[in-house]
PDB file of C-alpha atoms in Angstrom:
ATOM      1  CA  MET A 258      17.734  14.070   8.247  1.00  0.00           C
ATOM      2  CA  SER A 259      20.331  12.375   6.229  1.00  0.00           C
ATOM      3  CA  GLY A 260      21.945   9.194   7.507  1.00  0.00           C
ATOM      4  CA  ILE A 261      19.210   8.508   9.878  1.00  0.00           C
ATOM      5  CA  LEU A 262      17.332   5.240   8.939  1.00  0.00           C
ATOM      6  CA  SER A 263      15.158   4.033  11.656  1.00  0.00           C
ATOM      7  CA  PRO A 264      12.433   6.679  11.225  1.00  0.00           C
ATOM      8  CA  TYR A 265      11.847   5.400   7.670  1.00  0.00           C
ATOM      9  CA  LEU A 266      11.922   1.837   8.855  1.00  0.00           C
ATOM     10  CA  THR A 267       9.144   2.520  11.407  1.00  0.00           C
ATOM     11  CA  LEU A 268       7.054   4.302   9.173  1.00  0.00           C
ATOM     12  CA  GLY A 269       7.235   1.542   6.798  1.00  0.00           C
ATOM     13  CA  ALA A 270       6.423  -1.165   9.549  1.00  0.00           C
ATOM     14  CA  ILE A 271       3.215   1.183  10.918  1.00  0.00           C
ATOM     15  CA  LEU A 272       2.045   1.629   7.078  1.00  0.00           C
ATOM     16  CA  PHE A 273       2.573  -2.262   6.665  1.00  0.00           C
ATOM     17  CA  CYS A 274       0.624  -2.909  10.094  1.00  0.00           C
ATOM     18  CA  ILE A 275      -2.444  -0.552   8.939  1.00  0.00           C
ATOM     19  CA  GLY A 276      -2.491  -2.702   5.837  1.00  0.00           C
ATOM     20  CA  LEU A 277      -2.515  -5.668   7.344  1.00  0.00           C
ATOM     21  CA  PHE A 278      -5.073  -5.012   9.765  1.00  0.00           C
ATOM     22  CA  GLY A 279      -7.305  -3.546   7.076  1.00  0.00           C
ATOM     23  CA  ALA A 280      -6.827  -6.623   5.028  1.00  0.00           C
ATOM     24  CA  LEU A 281      -7.911  -8.843   7.874  1.00  0.00           C
ATOM     25  CA  THR A 282     -10.593  -7.117   9.149  1.00  0.00           C
ATOM     26  CA  LYS A 283     -12.547  -5.154   6.310  1.00  0.00           C
ATOM     27  CA  ARG A 284     -15.332  -6.841   4.810  1.00  0.00           C
ATOM     28  CA  ASN A 285     -15.127  -4.964   1.529  1.00  0.00           C
ATOM     29  CA  ALA A 286     -13.249  -6.559  -1.375  1.00  0.00           C
ATOM     30  CA  ILE A 287     -12.131  -3.640  -2.818  1.00  0.00           C
ATOM     31  CA  ILE A 288     -10.703  -2.337   0.752  1.00  0.00           C
ATOM     32  CA  VAL A 289      -9.085  -5.485   1.260  1.00  0.00           C
ATOM     33  CA  LEU A 290      -7.296  -5.186  -2.244  1.00  0.00           C
ATOM     34  CA  LEU A 291      -6.281  -1.217  -1.181  1.00  0.00           C
ATOM     35  CA  SER A 292      -5.067  -2.708   2.092  1.00  0.00           C
ATOM     36  CA  ILE A 293      -2.538  -4.944   0.242  1.00  0.00           C
ATOM     37  CA  GLU A 294      -1.507  -2.030  -1.766  1.00  0.00           C
ATOM     38  CA  LEU A 295      -0.916  -0.337   1.348  1.00  0.00           C
ATOM     39  CA  MET A 296       1.430  -3.172   2.569  1.00  0.00           C
ATOM     40  CA  LEU A 297       3.456  -3.200  -0.443  1.00  0.00           C
ATOM     41  CA  ASN A 298       3.912   0.568  -0.363  1.00  0.00           C
ATOM     42  CA  GLY A 299       5.075   0.004   3.418  1.00  0.00           C
ATOM     43  CA  VAL A 300       7.942  -2.239   1.876  1.00  0.00           C
ATOM     44  CA  ASN A 301       8.621   0.199  -1.065  1.00  0.00           C
ATOM     45  CA  LEU A 302       9.527   2.749   1.614  1.00  0.00           C
ATOM     46  CA  ASN A 303      11.879   0.358   3.229  1.00  0.00           C
ATOM     47  CA  LEU A 304      13.687  -0.353  -0.122  1.00  0.00           C
ATOM     48  CA  VAL A 305      14.122   3.434  -1.149  1.00  0.00           C
ATOM     49  CA  ALA A 306      15.312   4.189   2.299  1.00  0.00           C
ATOM     50  CA  PHE A 307      17.907   1.565   2.185  1.00  0.00           C
ATOM     51  CA  SER A 308      18.997   2.470  -1.284  1.00  0.00           C
ATOM     52  CA  LYS A 309      19.683   6.085  -0.039  1.00  0.00           C
ATOM     53  CA  MET A 310      21.325   5.377   3.388  1.00  0.00           C
ATOM     54  CA  GLY A 311      21.899   1.707   3.849  1.00  0.00           C
ATOM     55  CA  VAL A 312      24.910   0.048   4.327  1.00  0.00           C
ATOM     56  CA  ALA A 313      25.870   0.169   0.578  1.00  0.00           C
ATOM     57  CA  PRO A 314      23.583   2.839  -0.928  1.00  0.00           C
ATOM     58  CA  SER A 315      23.108   2.319  -4.603  1.00  0.00           C
ATOM     59  CA  LEU A 316      20.159   2.922  -7.040  1.00  0.00           C
ATOM     60  CA  THR A 317      19.333  -1.019  -7.216  1.00  0.00           C
ATOM     61  CA  GLY A 318      16.909  -0.193  -4.414  1.00  0.00           C
ATOM     62  CA  GLN A 319      14.800   2.290  -6.446  1.00  0.00           C
ATOM     63  CA  VAL A 320      14.864  -0.001  -9.449  1.00  0.00           C
ATOM     64  CA  PHE A 321      13.571  -2.960  -7.467  1.00  0.00           C
ATOM     65  CA  SER A 322      10.795  -0.700  -5.703  1.00  0.00           C
ATOM     66  CA  LEU A 323       9.829   0.459  -9.419  1.00  0.00           C
ATOM     67  CA  PHE A 324       9.323  -3.586 -10.272  1.00  0.00           C
ATOM     68  CA  THR A 325       7.111  -3.832  -7.024  1.00  0.00           C
ATOM     69  CA  ILE A 326       5.001  -0.859  -7.950  1.00  0.00           C
ATOM     70  CA  THR A 327       4.684  -2.685 -11.290  1.00  0.00           C
ATOM     71  CA  VAL A 328       3.577  -5.936  -9.601  1.00  0.00           C
ATOM     72  CA  ALA A 329       1.186  -4.182  -7.409  1.00  0.00           C
ATOM     73  CA  ALA A 330      -0.469  -2.490 -10.235  1.00  0.00           C
ATOM     74  CA  ALA A 331      -0.792  -5.776 -12.018  1.00  0.00           C
ATOM     75  CA  GLU A 332      -2.320  -7.498  -8.926  1.00  0.00           C
ATOM     76  CA  ALA A 333      -4.562  -4.691  -8.618  1.00  0.00           C
ATOM     77  CA  ALA A 334      -5.850  -4.873 -12.164  1.00  0.00           C
ATOM     78  CA  VAL A 335      -6.431  -8.786 -12.028  1.00  0.00           C
ATOM     79  CA  GLY A 336      -8.034  -8.459  -8.394  1.00  0.00           C
ATOM     80  CA  VAL A 337     -10.622  -5.853  -9.578  1.00  0.00           C
ATOM     81  CA  ALA A 338     -11.339  -7.790 -12.922  1.00  0.00           C
ATOM     82  CA  LEU A 339     -11.794 -11.025 -10.768  1.00  0.00           C
ATOM     83  CA  LEU A 340     -14.372  -8.909  -8.303  1.00  0.00           C
ATOM     84  CA  ILE A 341     -16.334  -7.633 -11.392  1.00  0.00           C
ATOM     85  CA  ALA A 342     -16.530 -11.296 -12.660  1.00  0.00           C
ATOM     86  CA  LEU A 343     -17.574 -12.766  -9.318  1.00  0.00           C
ATOM     87  CA  TYR A 344     -19.963  -9.862  -8.968  1.00  0.00           C
ATOM     88  CA  ARG A 345     -21.720 -11.193 -12.087  1.00  0.00           C
ATOM     89  CA  ASN A 346     -22.382 -14.723 -10.287  1.00  0.00           C
ATOM     90  CA  LYS A 347     -23.099 -13.220  -7.177  1.00  0.00           C
ATOM     91  CA  PRO A 348     -23.983  -9.875  -6.575  1.00  0.00           C
ATOM     92  CA  THR A 349     -22.209  -8.938  -3.342  1.00  0.00           C
ATOM     93  CA  SER A 350     -18.964  -7.295  -2.659  1.00  0.00           C
ATOM     94  CA  ASP A 351     -18.660  -8.630   1.100  1.00  0.00           C
ATOM     95  CA  VAL A 352     -15.740 -11.204   1.608  1.00  0.00           C
ATOM     96  CA  SER A 353     -17.442 -13.037   4.095  1.00  0.00           C
ATOM     97  CA  GLU A 354     -20.119 -14.073   1.604  1.00  0.00           C
ATOM     98  CA  MET A 355     -17.938 -15.268  -0.942  1.00  0.00           C
ATOM     99  CA  ASP A 356     -17.638 -18.745   0.600  1.00  0.00           C
ATOM    100  CA  GLU A 357     -18.727 -20.695  -2.335  1.00  0.00           C
ATOM    101  CA  LEU A 358     -15.841 -23.174  -2.121  1.00  0.00           C
ATOM    102  CA  LYS A 359     -16.809 -24.078   1.325  1.00  0.00           C
ATOM    103  CA  HIS A 360     -20.074 -25.756   0.400  1.00  0.00           C
TER     104      HIS A 360
ATOM    105  CA  MET B  16      14.164   7.156  17.356  1.00  0.00           C
ATOM    106  CA  LEU B  17      12.614   9.987  18.973  1.00  0.00           C
ATOM    107  CA  ASN B  18      15.689  11.644  20.383  1.00  0.00           C
ATOM    108  CA  ASN B  19      17.211  11.213  16.842  1.00  0.00           C
ATOM    109  CA  LEU B  20      14.415  13.072  15.801  1.00  0.00           C
ATOM    110  CA  ILE B  21      14.473  15.723  18.412  1.00  0.00           C
ATOM    111  CA  ASP B  22      18.355  16.409  17.720  1.00  0.00           C
ATOM    112  CA  ASN B  23      17.659  16.854  14.225  1.00  0.00           C
ATOM    113  CA  LEU B  24      14.964  19.336  14.473  1.00  0.00           C
ATOM    114  CA  LYS B  25      17.088  22.179  13.125  1.00  0.00           C
ATOM    115  CA  ASP B  26      17.125  20.230   9.953  1.00  0.00           C
ATOM    116  CA  PRO B  27      14.447  21.230   7.615  1.00  0.00           C
ATOM    117  CA  ALA B  28      14.263  18.002   5.879  1.00  0.00           C
ATOM    118  CA  SER B  29      13.107  16.510   9.406  1.00  0.00           C
ATOM    119  CA  TYR B  30       9.924  18.683   9.062  1.00  0.00           C
ATOM    120  CA  LEU B  31       9.074  17.474   5.720  1.00  0.00           C
ATOM    121  CA  TYR B  32       9.697  13.909   7.230  1.00  0.00           C
ATOM    122  CA  MET B  33       7.335  14.751   9.841  1.00  0.00           C
ATOM    123  CA  LEU B  34       4.614  16.025   7.660  1.00  0.00           C
ATOM    124  CA  PHE B  35       4.644  13.436   5.148  1.00  0.00           C
ATOM    125  CA  ALA B  36       4.795  10.627   7.849  1.00  0.00           C
ATOM    126  CA  ILE B  37       1.852  12.426   9.794  1.00  0.00           C
ATOM    127  CA  LEU B  38      -0.073  12.519   6.219  1.00  0.00           C
ATOM    128  CA  ALA B  39       0.541   9.015   5.437  1.00  0.00           C
ATOM    129  CA  ILE B  40      -0.206   7.599   8.700  1.00  0.00           C
ATOM    130  CA  GLY B  41      -3.158   9.756   8.846  1.00  0.00           C
ATOM    131  CA  GLY B  42      -4.381   8.503   5.771  1.00  0.00           C
ATOM    132  CA  GLY B  43      -4.230   5.019   6.820  1.00  0.00           C
ATOM    133  CA  ILE B  44      -6.223   5.608  10.179  1.00  0.00           C
ATOM    134  CA  VAL B  45      -8.949   7.481   8.172  1.00  0.00           C
ATOM    135  CA  MET B  46      -8.993   4.715   5.831  1.00  0.00           C
ATOM    136  CA  LEU B  47      -9.799   2.236   9.015  1.00  0.00           C
ATOM    137  CA  ASN B  48     -12.089   4.278  10.442  1.00  0.00           C
ATOM    138  CA  SER B  49     -14.397   6.150   7.823  1.00  0.00           C
ATOM    139  CA  ALA B  50     -17.849   4.683   6.967  1.00  0.00           C
ATOM    140  CA  LYS B  51     -18.132   5.205   2.992  1.00  0.00           C
ATOM    141  CA  VAL B  52     -15.838   3.098   0.685  1.00  0.00           C
ATOM    142  CA  VAL B  53     -15.166   5.878  -1.425  1.00  0.00           C
ATOM    143  CA  HIS B  54     -13.755   8.140   1.448  1.00  0.00           C
ATOM    144  CA  MET B  55     -11.540   5.219   1.985  1.00  0.00           C
ATOM    145  CA  VAL B  56     -10.160   5.352  -1.260  1.00  0.00           C
ATOM    146  CA  ALA B  57      -9.451   8.786  -1.048  1.00  0.00           C
ATOM    147  CA  SER B  58      -7.579   8.751   2.131  1.00  0.00           C
ATOM    148  CA  LEU B  59      -5.188   6.070   0.676  1.00  0.00           C
ATOM    149  CA  ALA B  60      -4.995   8.495  -2.050  1.00  0.00           C
ATOM    150  CA  VAL B  61      -3.412  10.907   0.417  1.00  0.00           C
ATOM    151  CA  THR B  62      -1.433   8.485   1.762  1.00  0.00           C
ATOM    152  CA  PHE B  63       0.370   7.265  -1.328  1.00  0.00           C
ATOM    153  CA  ILE B  64       0.488  10.931  -2.446  1.00  0.00           C
ATOM    154  CA  SER B  65       2.585  11.171   0.848  1.00  0.00           C
ATOM    155  CA  LEU B  66       4.578   8.467   0.186  1.00  0.00           C
ATOM    156  CA  ALA B  67       5.799   9.955  -3.075  1.00  0.00           C
ATOM    157  CA  GLY B  68       6.846  13.198  -0.923  1.00  0.00           C
ATOM    158  CA  LEU B  69       9.066  10.951   1.061  1.00  0.00           C
ATOM    159  CA  TYR B  70      10.466   9.472  -1.891  1.00  0.00           C
ATOM    160  CA  LEU B  71      11.209  12.722  -3.159  1.00  0.00           C
ATOM    161  CA  THR B  72      13.117  13.709   0.090  1.00  0.00           C
ATOM    162  CA  LEU B  73      15.116  10.539  -0.049  1.00  0.00           C
ATOM    163  CA  GLY B  74      16.173  11.698  -3.514  1.00  0.00           C
ATOM    164  CA  ALA B  75      14.232   9.008  -5.527  1.00  0.00           C
ATOM    165  CA  GLY B  76      12.767  11.312  -8.071  1.00  0.00           C
ATOM    166  CA  PHE B  77      12.059   8.445 -10.658  1.00  0.00           C
ATOM    167  CA  VAL B  78      10.123   6.217  -7.830  1.00  0.00           C
ATOM    168  CA  ALA B  79       8.178   9.155  -6.684  1.00  0.00           C
ATOM    169  CA  ILE B  80       6.879   9.994 -10.119  1.00  0.00           C
ATOM    170  CA  VAL B  81       6.124   6.417 -10.813  1.00  0.00           C
ATOM    171  CA  GLN B  82       4.194   6.217  -7.412  1.00  0.00           C
ATOM    172  CA  VAL B  83       2.025   9.354  -7.876  1.00  0.00           C
ATOM    173  CA  LEU B  84       1.323   8.032 -11.596  1.00  0.00           C
ATOM    174  CA  ILE B  85       0.552   4.451 -10.881  1.00  0.00           C
ATOM    175  CA  SER B  86      -0.226   4.249  -7.067  1.00  0.00           C
ATOM    176  CA  ALA B  87      -1.896   7.446  -6.310  1.00  0.00           C
ATOM    177  CA  GLY B  88      -3.376   7.779  -9.994  1.00  0.00           C
ATOM    178  CA  ALA B  89      -4.001   4.655 -11.793  1.00  0.00           C
ATOM    179  CA  VAL B  90      -4.731   2.267  -8.902  1.00  0.00           C
ATOM    180  CA  SER B  91      -6.913   4.571  -6.955  1.00  0.00           C
ATOM    181  CA  ILE B  92      -8.911   5.308  -9.984  1.00  0.00           C
ATOM    182  CA  LEU B  93      -9.734   1.653 -11.108  1.00  0.00           C
ATOM    183  CA  MET B  94     -10.440   1.107  -7.152  1.00  0.00           C
ATOM    184  CA  ILE B  95     -13.277   3.889  -7.635  1.00  0.00           C
ATOM    185  CA  PHE B  96     -14.289   2.094 -10.955  1.00  0.00           C
ATOM    186  CA  GLY B  97     -14.402  -1.224  -9.067  1.00  0.00           C
ATOM    187  CA  ILE B  98     -16.625   0.235  -6.330  1.00  0.00           C
ATOM    188  CA  LYS B  99     -18.976   1.939  -8.820  1.00  0.00           C
ATOM    189  CA  LEU B 100     -19.394  -1.174 -10.748  1.00  0.00           C
ATOM    190  CA  THR B 101     -20.204  -3.451  -7.777  1.00  0.00           C
ATOM    191  CA  LYS B 102     -22.758  -2.601  -5.181  1.00  0.00           C
ATOM    192  CA  HIS B 103     -22.330  -1.632  -1.660  1.00  0.00           C
ATOM    193  CA  ARG B 104     -24.453  -1.374   1.530  1.00  0.00           C
ATOM    194  CA  HIS B 105     -21.609   0.551   3.434  1.00  0.00           C
ATOM    195  CA  ASP B 106     -24.067   3.695   3.501  1.00  0.00           C
ATOM    196  CA  GLY B 107     -24.991   4.272   6.922  1.00  0.00           C
ATOM    197  CA  GLU B 108     -28.014   1.677   8.501  1.00  0.00           C
ATOM    198  CA  ASP B 109     -27.891  -1.101   6.358  1.00  0.00           C
ATOM    199  CA  GLU B 110     -24.396  -2.019   7.302  1.00  0.00           C
ATOM    200  CA  ARG B 111     -25.471  -1.871  10.796  1.00  0.00           C
ATOM    201  CA  GLU B 112     -28.632  -4.057  10.378  1.00  0.00           C
ATOM    202  CA  GLU B 113     -26.224  -6.560   8.518  1.00  0.00           C
ATOM    203  CA  ALA B 114     -23.587  -6.682  11.372  1.00  0.00           C
ATOM    204  CA  GLU B 115     -26.626  -7.184  13.944  1.00  0.00           C
ATOM    205  CA  LYS B 116     -28.112  -9.921  11.601  1.00  0.00           C
ATOM    206  CA  VAL B 117     -24.643 -11.710  11.454  1.00  0.00           C
ATOM    207  CA  GLY B 118     -23.743 -11.238  14.908  1.00  0.00           C
ATOM    208  CA  ALA B 119     -22.004  -8.281  16.222  1.00  0.00           C
ATOM    209  CA  ARG B 120     -20.108 -10.252  18.775  1.00  0.00           C
ATOM    210  CA  SER B 121     -18.103 -12.485  16.620  1.00  0.00           C
ATOM    211  CA  GLY B 122     -17.046  -9.651  14.292  1.00  0.00           C
ATOM    212  CA  HIS B 123     -15.760  -7.737  17.464  1.00  0.00           C
ATOM    213  CA  LEU B 124     -13.734 -10.627  18.707  1.00  0.00           C
ATOM    214  CA  HIS B 125     -12.523 -11.260  15.049  1.00  0.00           C
ATOM    215  CA  GLU B 126     -11.436  -7.434  15.313  1.00  0.00           C
ATOM    216  CA  ILE B 127      -9.573  -7.828  18.598  1.00  0.00           C
ATOM    217  CA  LEU B 128      -7.905 -10.819  17.796  1.00  0.00           C
ATOM    218  CA  ALA B 129      -6.738  -9.025  14.534  1.00  0.00           C
ATOM    219  CA  ALA B 130      -5.603  -6.192  16.160  1.00  0.00           C
ATOM    220  CA  VAL B 131      -3.648  -8.027  18.798  1.00  0.00           C
ATOM    221  CA  GLY B 132      -1.833 -10.022  16.392  1.00  0.00           C
ATOM    222  CA  VAL B 133      -1.114  -6.998  14.295  1.00  0.00           C
ATOM    223  CA  LEU B 134       0.282  -5.018  17.381  1.00  0.00           C
ATOM    224  CA  ALA B 135       2.402  -8.150  18.341  1.00  0.00           C
ATOM    225  CA  LEU B 136       3.726  -8.031  14.420  1.00  0.00           C
ATOM    226  CA  PHE B 137       4.335  -4.364  15.093  1.00  0.00           C
ATOM    227  CA  GLY B 138       6.374  -5.003  18.447  1.00  0.00           C
ATOM    228  CA  VAL B 139       8.464  -7.348  16.897  1.00  0.00           C
ATOM    229  CA  LEU B 140       9.286  -5.251  14.019  1.00  0.00           C
ATOM    230  CA  TYR B 141      10.205  -2.190  16.080  1.00  0.00           C
ATOM    231  CA  TYR B 142      12.280  -4.209  18.679  1.00  0.00           C
ATOM    232  CA  ALA B 143      14.150  -5.645  15.626  1.00  0.00           C
ATOM    233  CA  ILE B 144      14.435  -1.983  14.022  1.00  0.00           C
ATOM    234  CA  ARG B 145      15.809  -0.600  17.429  1.00  0.00           C
ATOM    235  CA  LYS B 146      18.186  -3.361  17.980  1.00  0.00           C
ATOM    236  CA  ALA B 147      19.616  -3.352  14.703  1.00  0.00           C
ATOM    237  CA  SER B 148      22.669  -1.280  14.232  1.00  0.00           C
ATOM    238  CA  PHE B 149      22.923   0.581  11.098  1.00  0.00           C
ATOM    239  CA  PRO B 150      26.757   1.707   9.866  1.00  0.00           C
ATOM    240  CA  THR B 151      26.772   5.500   8.904  1.00  0.00           C
ATOM    241  CA  ALA B 152      26.592   5.129   4.977  1.00  0.00           C
ATOM    242  CA  PRO B 153      29.018   7.170   3.256  1.00  0.00           C
ATOM    243  CA  ALA B 154      27.726  10.559   2.090  1.00  0.00           C
ATOM    244  CA  ALA B 155      26.523   9.956  -1.309  1.00  0.00           C
ATOM    245  CA  GLU B 156      27.369  12.351  -3.848  1.00  0.00           C
ATOM    246  CA  PRO B 157      24.624  14.389  -5.597  1.00  0.00           C
ATOM    247  CA  VAL B 158      23.777  12.721  -8.789  1.00  0.00           C
ATOM    248  CA  ASN B 159      20.935  13.271 -11.204  1.00  0.00           C
ATOM    249  CA  THR B 160      18.915  10.147  -9.575  1.00  0.00           C
ATOM    250  CA  ILE B 161      16.322  10.252 -12.339  1.00  0.00           C
ATOM    251  CA  LEU B 162      18.742  10.005 -15.192  1.00  0.00           C
ATOM    252  CA  ALA B 163      20.724   7.280 -13.227  1.00  0.00           C
ATOM    253  CA  THR B 164      17.750   5.290 -12.711  1.00  0.00           C
ATOM    254  CA  GLY B 165      16.449   5.529 -16.320  1.00  0.00           C
ATOM    255  CA  LYS B 166      20.109   4.508 -17.621  1.00  0.00           C
ATOM    256  CA  LEU B 167      20.137   1.571 -15.033  1.00  0.00           C
ATOM    257  CA  LEU B 168      16.699   0.422 -16.099  1.00  0.00           C
ATOM    258  CA  VAL B 169      17.935   0.154 -19.864  1.00  0.00           C
ATOM    259  CA  SER B 170      21.471  -1.044 -19.174  1.00  0.00           C
ATOM    260  CA  ARG B 171      21.815  -3.254 -16.541  1.00  0.00           C
ATOM    261  CA  TYR B 172      18.228  -4.213 -15.538  1.00  0.00           C
ATOM    262  CA  ALA B 173      17.021  -4.188 -19.117  1.00  0.00           C
ATOM    263  CA  LEU B 174      16.154  -8.071 -19.092  1.00  0.00           C
ATOM    264  CA  PRO B 175      13.933  -7.682 -15.809  1.00  0.00           C
ATOM    265  CA  PHE B 176      12.373  -4.534 -17.345  1.00  0.00           C
ATOM    266  CA  GLU B 177      11.431  -6.205 -20.481  1.00  0.00           C
ATOM    267  CA  ILE B 178      10.077  -9.403 -18.450  1.00  0.00           C
ATOM    268  CA  MET B 179       8.401  -6.706 -16.515  1.00  0.00           C
ATOM    269  CA  ALA B 180       6.504  -5.502 -19.613  1.00  0.00           C
ATOM    270  CA  VAL B 181       5.777  -8.870 -20.640  1.00  0.00           C
ATOM    271  CA  LEU B 182       3.992  -9.526 -17.205  1.00  0.00           C
ATOM    272  CA  LEU B 183       2.111  -6.291 -17.004  1.00  0.00           C
ATOM    273  CA  THR B 184       0.823  -7.116 -20.671  1.00  0.00           C
ATOM    274  CA  ALA B 185      -0.081 -10.633 -19.619  1.00  0.00           C
ATOM    275  CA  ALA B 186      -2.145  -9.287 -16.422  1.00  0.00           C
ATOM    276  CA  PHE B 187      -4.045  -6.715 -18.439  1.00  0.00           C
ATOM    277  CA  VAL B 188      -4.952  -9.102 -21.047  1.00  0.00           C
ATOM    278  CA  GLY B 189      -6.003 -11.459 -18.519  1.00  0.00           C
ATOM    279  CA  ALA B 190      -7.893  -8.878 -16.492  1.00  0.00           C
ATOM    280  CA  ILE B 191      -9.940  -7.798 -19.842  1.00  0.00           C
ATOM    281  CA  VAL B 192     -10.510 -11.496 -20.513  1.00  0.00           C
ATOM    282  CA  ILE B 193     -11.923 -12.215 -17.048  1.00  0.00           C
ATOM    283  CA  ALA B 194     -14.042  -9.077 -16.733  1.00  0.00           C
ATOM    284  CA  LYS B 195     -15.280  -9.297 -20.260  1.00  0.00           C
ATOM    285  CA  ARG B 196     -19.141 -10.104 -20.515  1.00  0.00           C
ATOM    286  CA  GLU B 197     -19.555 -13.599 -21.681  1.00  0.00           C
ATOM    287  CA  GLU B 198     -21.638 -13.938 -24.749  1.00  0.00           C
ATOM    288  CA  GLU B 199     -24.257 -16.471 -24.800  1.00  0.00           C
TER     289      GLU B 199
END
């Protein structure tokens, strides 16, 4: 399995698309956050695969994927904190009911 | 892609790839279809752990460990806490009543439109992956990638590493301030 890049890229694309579909259709805000996490992981797989068997293989791709994981963790923490703060104002976790800015 | 896979079936690494890929995609599919929120988080944890296995087969040990620690560990637990701290009506009949009240038809239309768009995006991506030609990389010499990645993080990428630490600190302090109960 050394030197074949496209299966990894395809798997990354599949994971990205599953995450995108979940983020677009799920109505639970927590699951929307998790779907975004899944999309970021699909991108990470691409970075790691290219760092192993890309045109110019080097460890830089792995370092960049570490940075992506860190940003994803920060995003998840801030997202959950925002959801909990919102839950105090309006006890719901349904994204279709979070429409205060509309009115 | 499939031909390449069949050609390489003798290689044990391709079995590992197939196992982890099926686990990852299966976790995602279960996430899309399960009824309870906690099950969704658990299936996505399976996906994250199998991605860590894929990183290991790609020789990225450091990233695999960080993936298990942060994505599969911290983020999943954080999401479960988020679920437990908010109320959910996703257990059984309540959701169905809710869907009927809101109007199931518009929900279905929304889902179908989203599915069509996502499938179109996947088609474009898959076409691009098939069309692109990747020159065969020179065989990488086996190095201790965990050691090399750690050294790279504190030498060449020391400044981004420190900025990342500042970003994490700011994000977590901000999260605590946002989620803190306001005193009257």
